[in-house]
PDB file of C-alpha atoms in Angstrom:
ATOM      1  CA  UNK A   1     -52.676 -77.892 -35.813  1.00  0.00           C
ATOM      2  CA  UNK A   2     -53.160 -81.674 -35.656  1.00  0.00           C
ATOM      3  CA  UNK A   3     -50.250 -84.406 -34.302  1.00  0.00           C
ATOM      4  CA  UNK A   4     -47.991 -85.545 -36.435  1.00  0.00           C
ATOM      5  CA  UNK A   5     -47.153 -89.126 -35.156  1.00  0.00           C
ATOM      6  CA  UNK A   6     -48.565 -90.769 -32.053  1.00  0.00           C
ATOM      7  CA  UNK A   7     -50.120 -93.633 -30.671  1.00  0.00           C
ATOM      8  CA  UNK A   8     -53.725 -94.817 -31.726  1.00  0.00           C
ATOM      9  CA  UNK A   9     -55.717 -97.528 -30.454  1.00  0.00           C
ATOM     10  CA  UNK A  10     -57.572-100.001 -32.361  1.00  0.00           C
ATOM     11  CA  UNK A  11     -60.589-101.819 -31.088  1.00  0.00           C
ATOM     12  CA  UNK A  12     -62.090-105.190 -31.772  1.00  0.00           C
ATOM     13  CA  UNK A  13     -65.119-106.537 -30.421  1.00  0.00           C
ATOM     14  CA  UNK A  14     -64.934-109.924 -28.897  1.00  0.00           C
ATOM     15  CA  UNK A  15     -68.101-110.613 -26.906  1.00  0.00           C
ATOM     16  CA  UNK A  16     -71.263-108.812 -25.252  1.00  0.00           C
ATOM     17  CA  UNK A  17     -73.470-109.705 -22.473  1.00  0.00           C
ATOM     18  CA  UNK A  18     -75.303-107.805 -19.697  1.00  0.00           C
ATOM     19  CA  UNK A  19     -73.862-106.894 -16.653  1.00  0.00           C
ATOM     20  CA  UNK A  20     -73.867-104.514 -13.579  1.00  0.00           C
ATOM     21  CA  UNK A  21     -72.701-101.204 -15.064  1.00  0.00           C
ATOM     22  CA  UNK A  22     -70.746 -99.073 -11.849  1.00  0.00           C
ATOM     23  CA  UNK A  23     -70.650 -96.153 -13.965  1.00  0.00           C
ATOM     24  CA  UNK A  24     -74.424 -95.786 -14.592  1.00  0.00           C
ATOM     25  CA  UNK A  25     -75.552 -97.937 -11.689  1.00  0.00           C
ATOM     26  CA  UNK A  26     -77.935-100.152 -13.466  1.00  0.00           C
ATOM     27  CA  UNK A  27     -78.171-103.155 -15.779  1.00  0.00           C
ATOM     28  CA  UNK A  28     -76.501-102.600 -18.717  1.00  0.00           C
ATOM     29  CA  UNK A  29     -75.142-104.166 -22.198  1.00  0.00           C
ATOM     30  CA  UNK A  30     -71.827-104.129 -22.247  1.00  0.00           C
ATOM     31  CA  UNK A  31     -69.073-105.084 -25.200  1.00  0.00           C
ATOM     32  CA  UNK A  32     -66.019-106.836 -24.439  1.00  0.00           C
ATOM     33  CA  UNK A  33     -63.399-105.459 -26.430  1.00  0.00           C
ATOM     34  CA  UNK A  34     -59.746-105.998 -26.964  1.00  0.00           C
ATOM     35  CA  UNK A  35     -56.978-103.383 -28.293  1.00  0.00           C
ATOM     36  CA  UNK A  36     -54.130-102.943 -30.474  1.00  0.00           C
ATOM     37  CA  UNK A  37     -52.108 -99.605 -30.244  1.00  0.00           C
ATOM     38  CA  UNK A  38     -50.140 -98.430 -33.158  1.00  0.00           C
ATOM     39  CA  UNK A  39     -47.837 -95.812 -34.031  1.00  0.00           C
ATOM     40  CA  UNK A  40     -49.778 -93.409 -36.298  1.00  0.00           C
ATOM     41  CA  UNK A  41     -48.175 -90.873 -38.535  1.00  0.00           C
ATOM     42  CA  UNK A  42     -50.497 -87.780 -39.958  1.00  0.00           C
ATOM     43  CA  UNK A  43     -53.939 -90.457 -38.271  1.00  0.00           C
ATOM     44  CA  UNK A  44     -52.697 -93.548 -39.980  1.00  0.00           C
ATOM     45  CA  UNK A  45     -51.873 -96.570 -37.728  1.00  0.00           C
ATOM     46  CA  UNK A  46     -48.498 -97.921 -39.130  1.00  0.00           C
ATOM     47  CA  UNK A  47     -46.447 -99.757 -36.526  1.00  0.00           C
ATOM     48  CA  UNK A  48     -48.119-102.664 -34.063  1.00  0.00           C
ATOM     49  CA  UNK A  49     -46.884-101.397 -30.373  1.00  0.00           C
ATOM     50  CA  UNK A  50     -48.451-103.537 -28.312  1.00  0.00           C
ATOM     51  CA  UNK A  51     -51.927-105.145 -27.353  1.00  0.00           C
ATOM     52  CA  UNK A  52     -55.111-103.036 -24.753  1.00  0.00           C
ATOM     53  CA  UNK A  53     -57.792-105.198 -22.869  1.00  0.00           C
ATOM     54  CA  UNK A  54     -59.239-106.717 -22.254  1.00  0.00           C
ATOM     55  CA  UNK A  55     -61.785-104.511 -21.254  1.00  0.00           C
ATOM     56  CA  UNK A  56     -65.508-104.647 -20.614  1.00  0.00           C
ATOM     57  CA  UNK A  57     -67.103-101.153 -22.514  1.00  0.00           C
ATOM     58  CA  UNK A  58     -70.943 -99.901 -21.182  1.00  0.00           C
ATOM     59  CA  UNK A  59     -73.131 -99.569 -24.129  1.00  0.00           C
ATOM     60  CA  UNK A  60     -74.962 -96.817 -22.291  1.00  0.00           C
ATOM     61  CA  UNK A  61     -71.981 -94.976 -20.469  1.00  0.00           C
ATOM     62  CA  UNK A  62     -69.326 -96.108 -22.828  1.00  0.00           C
ATOM     63  CA  UNK A  63     -67.054 -96.523 -19.525  1.00  0.00           C
ATOM     64  CA  UNK A  64     -64.320 -98.951 -19.732  1.00  0.00           C
ATOM     65  CA  UNK A  65     -64.101-101.367 -16.869  1.00  0.00           C
ATOM     66  CA  UNK A  66     -61.749-104.035 -15.787  1.00  0.00           C
ATOM     67  CA  UNK A  67     -63.079-107.463 -16.359  1.00  0.00           C
ATOM     68  CA  UNK A  68     -63.537-108.502 -13.430  1.00  0.00           C
ATOM     69  CA  UNK A  69     -66.747-106.418 -13.529  1.00  0.00           C
ATOM     70  CA  UNK A  70     -68.172-109.016 -14.851  1.00  0.00           C
ATOM     71  CA  UNK A  71     -68.182-111.001 -11.737  1.00  0.00           C
ATOM     72  CA  UNK A  72     -70.961-108.467  -9.823  1.00  0.00           C
ATOM     73  CA  UNK A  73     -74.286-109.868 -10.265  1.00  0.00           C
ATOM     74  CA  UNK A  74     -76.543-108.003 -12.496  1.00  0.00           C
ATOM     75  CA  UNK A  75     -79.486-106.686 -10.397  1.00  0.00           C
ATOM     76  CA  UNK A  76     -81.532-109.198 -11.925  1.00  0.00           C
ATOM     77  CA  UNK A  77     -79.779-111.677 -11.311  1.00  0.00           C
ATOM     78  CA  UNK A  78     -79.162-110.389  -7.644  1.00  0.00           C
ATOM     79  CA  UNK A  79     -83.021-110.324  -6.933  1.00  0.00           C
ATOM     80  CA  UNK A  80     -83.379-113.870  -7.763  1.00  0.00           C
ATOM     81  CA  UNK A  81     -79.959-114.783  -5.679  1.00  0.00           C
ATOM     82  CA  UNK A  82     -81.922-113.537  -2.629  1.00  0.00           C
ATOM     83  CA  UNK A  83     -85.328-114.779  -3.332  1.00  0.00           C
ATOM     84  CA  UNK A  84     -83.077-118.217  -3.427  1.00  0.00           C
ATOM     85  CA  UNK A  85     -81.605-117.308  -0.166  1.00  0.00           C
ATOM     86  CA  UNK A  86     -84.629-116.898   1.702  1.00  0.00           C
ATOM     87  CA  UNK A  87     -86.506-119.248   0.728  1.00  0.00           C
ATOM     88  CA  UNK A  88     -83.610-122.214   0.919  1.00  0.00           C
ATOM     89  CA  UNK A  89     -82.907-120.880   4.289  1.00  0.00           C
ATOM     90  CA  UNK A  90     -86.855-120.832   5.219  1.00  0.00           C
ATOM     91  CA  UNK A  91     -87.539-124.383   4.139  1.00  0.00           C
ATOM     92  CA  UNK A  92     -83.809-125.699   5.916  1.00  0.00           C
ATOM     93  CA  UNK A  93     -85.011-123.993   9.066  1.00  0.00           C
ATOM     94  CA  UNK A  94     -88.461-125.723   8.902  1.00  0.00           C
ATOM     95  CA  UNK A  95     -87.588-129.076   8.043  1.00  0.00           C
ATOM     96  CA  UNK A  96     -85.116-128.912  10.625  1.00  0.00           C
ATOM     97  CA  UNK A  97     -87.208-128.044  13.358  1.00  0.00           C
ATOM     98  CA  UNK A  98     -89.160-131.305  12.275  1.00  0.00           C
ATOM     99  CA  UNK A  99     -88.838-133.950  14.680  1.00  0.00           C
ATOM    100  CA  UNK A 100     -87.938-137.479  13.037  1.00  0.00           C
ATOM    101  CA  UNK A 101     -86.017-135.857  10.559  1.00  0.00           C
ATOM    102  CA  UNK A 102     -82.340-137.561  10.993  1.00  0.00           C
ATOM    103  CA  UNK A 103     -79.550-137.557   8.379  1.00  0.00           C
ATOM    104  CA  UNK A 104     -80.625-134.282   6.598  1.00  0.00           C
ATOM    105  CA  UNK A 105     -78.265-132.228   8.605  1.00  0.00           C
ATOM    106  CA  UNK A 106     -75.950-132.870   6.040  1.00  0.00           C
ATOM    107  CA  UNK A 107     -77.607-132.337   3.273  1.00  0.00           C
ATOM    108  CA  UNK A 108     -79.247-128.779   4.867  1.00  0.00           C
ATOM    109  CA  UNK A 109     -76.046-127.702   5.166  1.00  0.00           C
ATOM    110  CA  UNK A 110     -74.794-128.769   2.029  1.00  0.00           C
ATOM    111  CA  UNK A 111     -78.117-126.781   0.257  1.00  0.00           C
ATOM    112  CA  UNK A 112     -77.927-124.005   2.302  1.00  0.00           C
ATOM    113  CA  UNK A 113     -73.674-123.556   1.105  1.00  0.00           C
ATOM    114  CA  UNK A 114     -74.994-123.998  -2.514  1.00  0.00           C
ATOM    115  CA  UNK A 115     -77.170-121.188  -2.694  1.00  0.00           C
ATOM    116  CA  UNK A 116     -75.773-118.865   0.321  1.00  0.00           C
ATOM    117  CA  UNK A 117     -72.004-119.238  -0.594  1.00  0.00           C
ATOM    118  CA  UNK A 118     -72.439-117.292  -4.548  1.00  0.00           C
ATOM    119  CA  UNK A 119     -74.701-114.476  -2.548  1.00  0.00           C
ATOM    120  CA  UNK A 120     -72.699-113.901   0.237  1.00  0.00           C
ATOM    121  CA  UNK A 121     -69.561-112.050  -1.234  1.00  0.00           C
ATOM    122  CA  UNK A 122     -72.137-109.421  -2.788  1.00  0.00           C
ATOM    123  CA  UNK A 123     -74.271-108.551   0.682  1.00  0.00           C
ATOM    124  CA  UNK A 124     -73.849-105.951   3.137  1.00  0.00           C
ATOM    125  CA  UNK A 125     -72.838-107.285   6.695  1.00  0.00           C
ATOM    126  CA  UNK A 126     -76.776-105.696   7.584  1.00  0.00           C
ATOM    127  CA  UNK A 127     -78.437-107.697   4.357  1.00  0.00           C
ATOM    128  CA  UNK A 128     -76.285-111.115   5.542  1.00  0.00           C
ATOM    129  CA  UNK A 129     -78.005-110.335   9.382  1.00  0.00           C
ATOM    130  CA  UNK A 130     -81.580-109.830   8.195  1.00  0.00           C
ATOM    131  CA  UNK A 131     -81.370-112.871   6.591  1.00  0.00           C
ATOM    132  CA  UNK A 132     -80.153-114.949   9.334  1.00  0.00           C
ATOM    133  CA  UNK A 133     -82.930-113.253  11.488  1.00  0.00           C
ATOM    134  CA  UNK A 134     -85.658-114.106   8.973  1.00  0.00           C
ATOM    135  CA  UNK A 135     -84.703-117.661   9.718  1.00  0.00           C
ATOM    136  CA  UNK A 136     -84.195-117.192  13.558  1.00  0.00           C
ATOM    137  CA  UNK A 137     -88.001-115.791  13.479  1.00  0.00           C
ATOM    138  CA  UNK A 138     -89.098-118.939  11.690  1.00  0.00           C
ATOM    139  CA  UNK A 139     -87.615-121.074  13.960  1.00  0.00           C
ATOM    140  CA  UNK A 140     -88.900-119.396  16.723  1.00  0.00           C
ATOM    141  CA  UNK A 141     -92.312-119.151  15.691  1.00  0.00           C
ATOM    142  CA  UNK A 142     -93.607-122.325  17.312  1.00  0.00           C
ATOM    143  CA  UNK A 143     -91.148-121.666  20.646  1.00  0.00           C
ATOM    144  CA  UNK A 144     -87.387-121.911  21.746  1.00  0.00           C
ATOM    145  CA  UNK A 145     -84.913-123.091  18.895  1.00  0.00           C
ATOM    146  CA  UNK A 146     -84.552-127.118  18.705  1.00  0.00           C
ATOM    147  CA  UNK A 147     -81.396-128.189  18.759  1.00  0.00           C
ATOM    148  CA  UNK A 148     -81.782-128.859  14.932  1.00  0.00           C
ATOM    149  CA  UNK A 149     -82.729-125.588  14.085  1.00  0.00           C
ATOM    150  CA  UNK A 150     -80.092-123.670  16.225  1.00  0.00           C
ATOM    151  CA  UNK A 151     -77.303-126.150  14.284  1.00  0.00           C
ATOM    152  CA  UNK A 152     -79.278-124.514  11.070  1.00  0.00           C
ATOM    153  CA  UNK A 153     -79.658-121.359  11.701  1.00  0.00           C
ATOM    154  CA  UNK A 154     -74.947-121.638  12.851  1.00  0.00           C
ATOM    155  CA  UNK A 155     -74.892-123.211   9.110  1.00  0.00           C
ATOM    156  CA  UNK A 156     -76.734-120.064   7.784  1.00  0.00           C
ATOM    157  CA  UNK A 157     -74.551-117.659   9.752  1.00  0.00           C
ATOM    158  CA  UNK A 158     -71.062-119.464   8.385  1.00  0.00           C
ATOM    159  CA  UNK A 159     -72.487-119.389   4.999  1.00  0.00           C
ATOM    160  CA  UNK A 160     -73.278-115.895   4.907  1.00  0.00           C
ATOM    161  CA  UNK A 161     -69.847-115.553   6.324  1.00  0.00           C
ATOM    162  CA  UNK A 162     -70.551-114.227  10.057  1.00  0.00           C
ATOM    163  CA  UNK A 163     -68.555-114.786  12.777  1.00  0.00           C
ATOM    164  CA  UNK A 164     -69.718-117.192  15.124  1.00  0.00           C
ATOM    165  CA  UNK A 165     -70.010-114.803  18.122  1.00  0.00           C
ATOM    166  CA  UNK A 166     -72.195-112.211  15.701  1.00  0.00           C
ATOM    167  CA  UNK A 167     -74.589-115.615  14.382  1.00  0.00           C
ATOM    168  CA  UNK A 168     -75.253-116.461  18.255  1.00  0.00           C
ATOM    169  CA  UNK A 169     -75.892-112.725  19.388  1.00  0.00           C
ATOM    170  CA  UNK A 170     -78.620-112.400  16.782  1.00  0.00           C
ATOM    171  CA  UNK A 171     -80.057-115.431  17.438  1.00  0.00           C
ATOM    172  CA  UNK A 172     -80.253-114.242  20.781  1.00  0.00           C
ATOM    173  CA  UNK A 173     -81.592-110.944  19.964  1.00  0.00           C
ATOM    174  CA  UNK A 174     -84.385-112.913  17.888  1.00  0.00           C
ATOM    175  CA  UNK A 175     -85.235-114.902  20.980  1.00  0.00           C
ATOM    176  CA  UNK A 176     -85.625-112.038  22.940  1.00  0.00           C
ATOM    177  CA  UNK A 177     -87.466-110.030  20.785  1.00  0.00           C
ATOM    178  CA  UNK A 178     -91.488-110.527  20.783  1.00  0.00           C
ATOM    179  CA  UNK A 179     -92.743-111.462  17.342  1.00  0.00           C
TER     180      UNK A 179
END
């Protein structure tokens, strides 16, 4: 026997885009939706009962998520952020290792933070450590760390949300490891 009365929600799409769907585990299209609850009689919505949402609905699996899911980068965006981070760390370490570059420390630190700050919250600790170790290997390619290289790598560690102790431990490990 059908329900005589109940609450129905009617949804309206207010936006769309691409996001990383935690339900599907990949980059998917989404609909940003808001809803209105209504008391229904014999399946016909009649009286307003409040609002629902906003939610993000995956176009593939139809699962709804809170809108904060849009704060996570898509895999495409994450790959680009990772590539930019590795590139910036490498260039910063190379620039810091050159003698005669004065006053560039602050500029390098700003650039590192601009690239690494958006990435750091999305990295697992092993990923942050790997980026720092790649920079350390570049710095060690021509001998021990110069003071500028060490300062730059310390800035990389801070930007990647690594503790000072972890950064120093990783730099020491890299210095002991043969290339």
